[in-house]
Every structure is written in structure tokens, then in C-alpha cells.
Amino acid sequence: MARCRPTTSDEQRSGAEATNTVRARSGLPSVAPNDTLSQAAARHACDMAERGRMTHVGSQSRGPAQRVKALGYRPQVTAENIAAGPFDLDNVLAAWNASSGHTANMLIPQLREFGIGQAVGSDGRTRYWAAVYAAPAGQ
């Protein structure tokens, strides 16, 4: 059985700080932690862990925009990074920061908010991670 839990404020802060380090190097504005985005990320991480499958497509959604809209967030733009493996928070953030495809998501100029979530798969070892980056409509 997968172990799912809400994102802590420390995880949110660390994830936003790592994202902002990458954005600052490119002269982009910071993102702020957002509870709705972390809830969407945590739910998607849980969904992946329950299915034992790393994918941007959820069991009941096609992608991050649909997931955040279901929670009442109205995005102008969304992006998502995911990972699965023996990663703690620092490892997954470092891996995303070292990957051109993942940093491309973080460097979308319009982004203003961020959320991260994790869950542990039924094997008790594999951590599934999701990070959601977004900007609310009208910004």
C-alpha cells in the first residue's frame, strides 16, 4: 500500500528556494509557495505511488492544469516535474536542477507559484515526487 501525506511547510519552502535559485540565474522573478499547488502535487504523487507508475497523466486527469483546476485554481499557465526513485527532497531538487528538460519548466517566465508533493510506493522504498509550477489567470 502506498503511503501518502500532505506536504510540509519546510518541504514547500525548500522547493521554492531551489526553484528560485534556478530562476534568479536567468533574471526571472521568484515563485511563491502555494498550498493549492502543493495539494495538487501531493495528490498526483500519491496517485503515481498507488499505481506504481511515474507519469504526467493521472488516473482521473490528463495533466497538471486539469488537476489544479479541480481544486479551484485558475491557471494562466502550468508546468509539472515528476520523479520516482530513492530520492529525498534534496536529491530530487538537485536532479531537477541538473536536468535541462526539468529546468525548462522552472524557467517559464510567467510562473509565479509553486507546490511540491511526495508519496512512497507500496515497495516502501520508491518515492514519487511531483512539483507543480503555475501562474494564476489574470497575472
mmCIF file with all atom_site columns, C-alpha atoms in Angstrom, residues 26-96:
data_model
loop_
_atom_site.group_PDB
_atom_site.id
_atom_site.type_symbol
_atom_site.label_atom_id
_atom_site.label_alt_id
_atom_site.label_comp_id
_atom_site.label_asym_id
_atom_site.label_entity_id
_atom_site.label_seq_id
_atom_site.pdbx_PDB_ins_code
_atom_site.Cartn_x
_atom_site.Cartn_y
_atom_site.Cartn_z
_atom_site.occupancy
_atom_site.B_iso_or_equiv
_atom_site.pdbx_formal_charge
_atom_site.auth_seq_id
_atom_site.auth_comp_id
_atom_site.auth_asym_id
_atom_site.auth_atom_id
_atom_site.pdbx_PDB_model_num
ATOM 1  C CA . SER A 1 26 ? 18.115  33.705 -15.568 1.00 0.00 ? 26 SER A CA 1
ATOM 2  C CA . GLY A 1 27 ? 16.881  37.019 -14.167 1.00 0.00 ? 27 GLY A CA 1
ATOM 3  C CA . LEU A 1 28 ? 13.339  35.731 -13.609 1.00 0.00 ? 28 LEU A CA 1
ATOM 4  C CA . PRO A 1 29 ? 11.064  36.655 -10.693 1.00 0.00 ? 29 PRO A CA 1
ATOM 5  C CA . SER A 1 30 ? 10.702  34.309 -7.749  1.00 0.00 ? 30 SER A CA 1
ATOM 6  C CA . VAL A 1 31 ? 7.860   31.853 -7.289  1.00 0.00 ? 31 VAL A CA 1
ATOM 7  C CA . ALA A 1 32 ? 5.937   31.721 -4.013  1.00 0.00 ? 32 ALA A CA 1
ATOM 8  C CA . PRO A 1 33 ? 4.773   28.533 -2.307  1.00 0.00 ? 33 PRO A CA 1
ATOM 9  C CA . ASN A 1 34 ? 1.076   27.895 -2.887  1.00 0.00 ? 34 ASN A CA 1
ATOM 10 C CA . ASP A 1 35 ? -0.967  25.478 -0.770  1.00 0.00 ? 35 ASP A CA 1
ATOM 11 C CA . THR A 1 36 ? -3.376  24.582 -3.585  1.00 0.00 ? 36 THR A CA 1
ATOM 12 C CA . LEU A 1 37 ? -0.488  23.687 -5.894  1.00 0.00 ? 37 LEU A CA 1
ATOM 13 C CA . SER A 1 38 ? 1.172   21.599 -3.167  1.00 0.00 ? 38 SER A CA 1
ATOM 14 C CA . GLN A 1 39 ? -2.129  19.796 -2.607  1.00 0.00 ? 39 GLN A CA 1
ATOM 15 C CA . ALA A 1 40 ? -2.359  19.047 -6.343  1.00 0.00 ? 40 ALA A CA 1
ATOM 16 C CA . ALA A 1 41 ? 1.265   17.874 -6.372  1.00 0.00 ? 41 ALA A CA 1
ATOM 17 C CA . ALA A 1 42 ? 0.822   15.672 -3.295  1.00 0.00 ? 42 ALA A CA 1
ATOM 18 C CA . ARG A 1 43 ? -2.335  14.097 -4.723  1.00 0.00 ? 43 ARG A CA 1
ATOM 19 C CA . HIS A 1 44 ? -0.601  13.364 -8.021  1.00 0.00 ? 44 HIS A CA 1
ATOM 20 C CA . ALA A 1 45 ? 2.436   11.888 -6.237  1.00 0.00 ? 45 ALA A CA 1
ATOM 21 C CA . CYS A 1 46 ? 0.031   9.689  -4.260  1.00 0.00 ? 46 CYS A CA 1
ATOM 22 C CA . ASP A 1 47 ? -1.778  8.643  -7.441  1.00 0.00 ? 47 ASP A CA 1
ATOM 23 C CA . MET A 1 48 ? 1.527   7.670  -9.076  1.00 0.00 ? 48 MET A CA 1
ATOM 24 C CA . ALA A 1 49 ? 2.633   5.779  -5.941  1.00 0.00 ? 49 ALA A CA 1
ATOM 25 C CA . GLU A 1 50 ? -0.650  3.884  -5.743  1.00 0.00 ? 50 GLU A CA 1
ATOM 26 C CA . ARG A 1 51 ? -0.315  2.860  -9.393  1.00 0.00 ? 51 ARG A CA 1
ATOM 27 C CA . GLY A 1 52 ? 3.438   2.238  -9.183  1.00 0.00 ? 52 GLY A CA 1
ATOM 28 C CA . ARG A 1 53 ? 3.894   4.320  -12.313 1.00 0.00 ? 53 ARG A CA 1
ATOM 29 C CA . MET A 1 54 ? 5.627   7.641  -12.997 1.00 0.00 ? 54 MET A CA 1
ATOM 30 C CA . THR A 1 55 ? 3.520   9.600  -15.466 1.00 0.00 ? 55 THR A CA 1
ATOM 31 C CA . HIS A 1 56 ? 2.128   13.084 -16.020 1.00 0.00 ? 56 HIS A CA 1
ATOM 32 C CA . VAL A 1 57 ? -1.267  11.523 -16.774 1.00 0.00 ? 57 VAL A CA 1
ATOM 33 C CA . GLY A 1 58 ? -3.269  10.877 -13.633 1.00 0.00 ? 58 GLY A CA 1
ATOM 34 C CA . SER A 1 59 ? -5.723  8.068  -13.074 1.00 0.00 ? 59 SER A CA 1
ATOM 35 C CA . GLN A 1 60 ? -8.514  10.661 -13.331 1.00 0.00 ? 60 GLN A CA 1
ATOM 36 C CA . SER A 1 61 ? -6.762  13.567 -15.070 1.00 0.00 ? 61 SER A CA 1
ATOM 37 C CA . ARG A 1 62 ? -4.809  14.374 -18.200 1.00 0.00 ? 62 ARG A CA 1
ATOM 38 C CA . GLY A 1 63 ? -2.238  16.709 -16.647 1.00 0.00 ? 63 GLY A CA 1
ATOM 39 C CA . PRO A 1 64 ? -1.435  19.363 -14.063 1.00 0.00 ? 64 PRO A CA 1
ATOM 40 C CA . ALA A 1 65 ? -3.787  22.045 -15.413 1.00 0.00 ? 65 ALA A CA 1
ATOM 41 C CA . GLN A 1 66 ? -6.788  19.762 -15.014 1.00 0.00 ? 66 GLN A CA 1
ATOM 42 C CA . ARG A 1 67 ? -5.676  18.778 -11.503 1.00 0.00 ? 67 ARG A CA 1
ATOM 43 C CA . VAL A 1 68 ? -5.214  22.356 -10.248 1.00 0.00 ? 68 VAL A CA 1
ATOM 44 C CA . LYS A 1 69 ? -8.492  23.492 -11.827 1.00 0.00 ? 69 LYS A CA 1
ATOM 45 C CA . ALA A 1 70 ? -10.295 20.694 -9.944  1.00 0.00 ? 70 ALA A CA 1
ATOM 46 C CA . LEU A 1 71 ? -9.023  22.307 -6.712  1.00 0.00 ? 71 LEU A CA 1
ATOM 47 C CA . GLY A 1 72 ? -10.321 25.758 -7.694  1.00 0.00 ? 72 GLY A CA 1
ATOM 48 C CA . TYR A 1 73 ? -7.057  27.255 -9.001  1.00 0.00 ? 73 TYR A CA 1
ATOM 49 C CA . ARG A 1 74 ? -7.499  29.084 -12.307 1.00 0.00 ? 74 ARG A CA 1
ATOM 50 C CA . PRO A 1 75 ? -4.150  28.933 -14.124 1.00 0.00 ? 75 PRO A CA 1
ATOM 51 C CA . GLN A 1 76 ? -2.801  31.093 -16.880 1.00 0.00 ? 76 GLN A CA 1
ATOM 52 C CA . VAL A 1 77 ? -0.006  28.538 -17.296 1.00 0.00 ? 77 VAL A CA 1
ATOM 53 C CA . THR A 1 78 ? 1.032   25.294 -15.584 1.00 0.00 ? 78 THR A CA 1
ATOM 54 C CA . ALA A 1 79 ? 4.045   23.010 -15.747 1.00 0.00 ? 79 ALA A CA 1
ATOM 55 C CA . GLU A 1 80 ? 4.977   19.899 -13.819 1.00 0.00 ? 80 GLU A CA 1
ATOM 56 C CA . ASN A 1 81 ? 8.122   17.983 -12.914 1.00 0.00 ? 81 ASN A CA 1
ATOM 57 C CA . ILE A 1 82 ? 7.894   14.402 -11.692 1.00 0.00 ? 82 ILE A CA 1
ATOM 58 C CA . ALA A 1 83 ? 10.356  11.798 -10.453 1.00 0.00 ? 83 ALA A CA 1
ATOM 59 C CA . ALA A 1 84 ? 10.393  8.315  -8.963  1.00 0.00 ? 84 ALA A CA 1
ATOM 60 C CA . GLY A 1 85 ? 13.227  6.601  -7.167  1.00 0.00 ? 85 GLY A CA 1
ATOM 61 C CA . PRO A 1 86 ? 15.177  6.583  -3.926  1.00 0.00 ? 86 PRO A CA 1
ATOM 62 C CA . PHE A 1 87 ? 15.182  10.397 -3.777  1.00 0.00 ? 87 PHE A CA 1
ATOM 63 C CA . ASP A 1 88 ? 14.824  12.522 -0.689  1.00 0.00 ? 88 ASP A CA 1
ATOM 64 C CA . LEU A 1 89 ? 13.829  16.164 -1.152  1.00 0.00 ? 89 LEU A CA 1
ATOM 65 C CA . ASP A 1 90 ? 17.368  17.473 -1.627  1.00 0.00 ? 90 ASP A CA 1
ATOM 66 C CA . ASN A 1 91 ? 18.173  14.737 -4.169  1.00 0.00 ? 91 ASN A CA 1
ATOM 67 C CA . VAL A 1 92 ? 15.078  15.283 -6.268  1.00 0.00 ? 92 VAL A CA 1
ATOM 68 C CA . LEU A 1 93 ? 15.533  19.056 -6.309  1.00 0.00 ? 93 LEU A CA 1
ATOM 69 C CA . ALA A 1 94 ? 19.198  18.656 -7.317  1.00 0.00 ? 94 ALA A CA 1
ATOM 70 C CA . ALA A 1 95 ? 18.236  16.190 -10.071 1.00 0.00 ? 95 ALA A CA 1
ATOM 71 C CA . TRP A 1 96 ? 15.625  18.559 -11.493 1.00 0.00 ? 96 TRP A CA 1
#
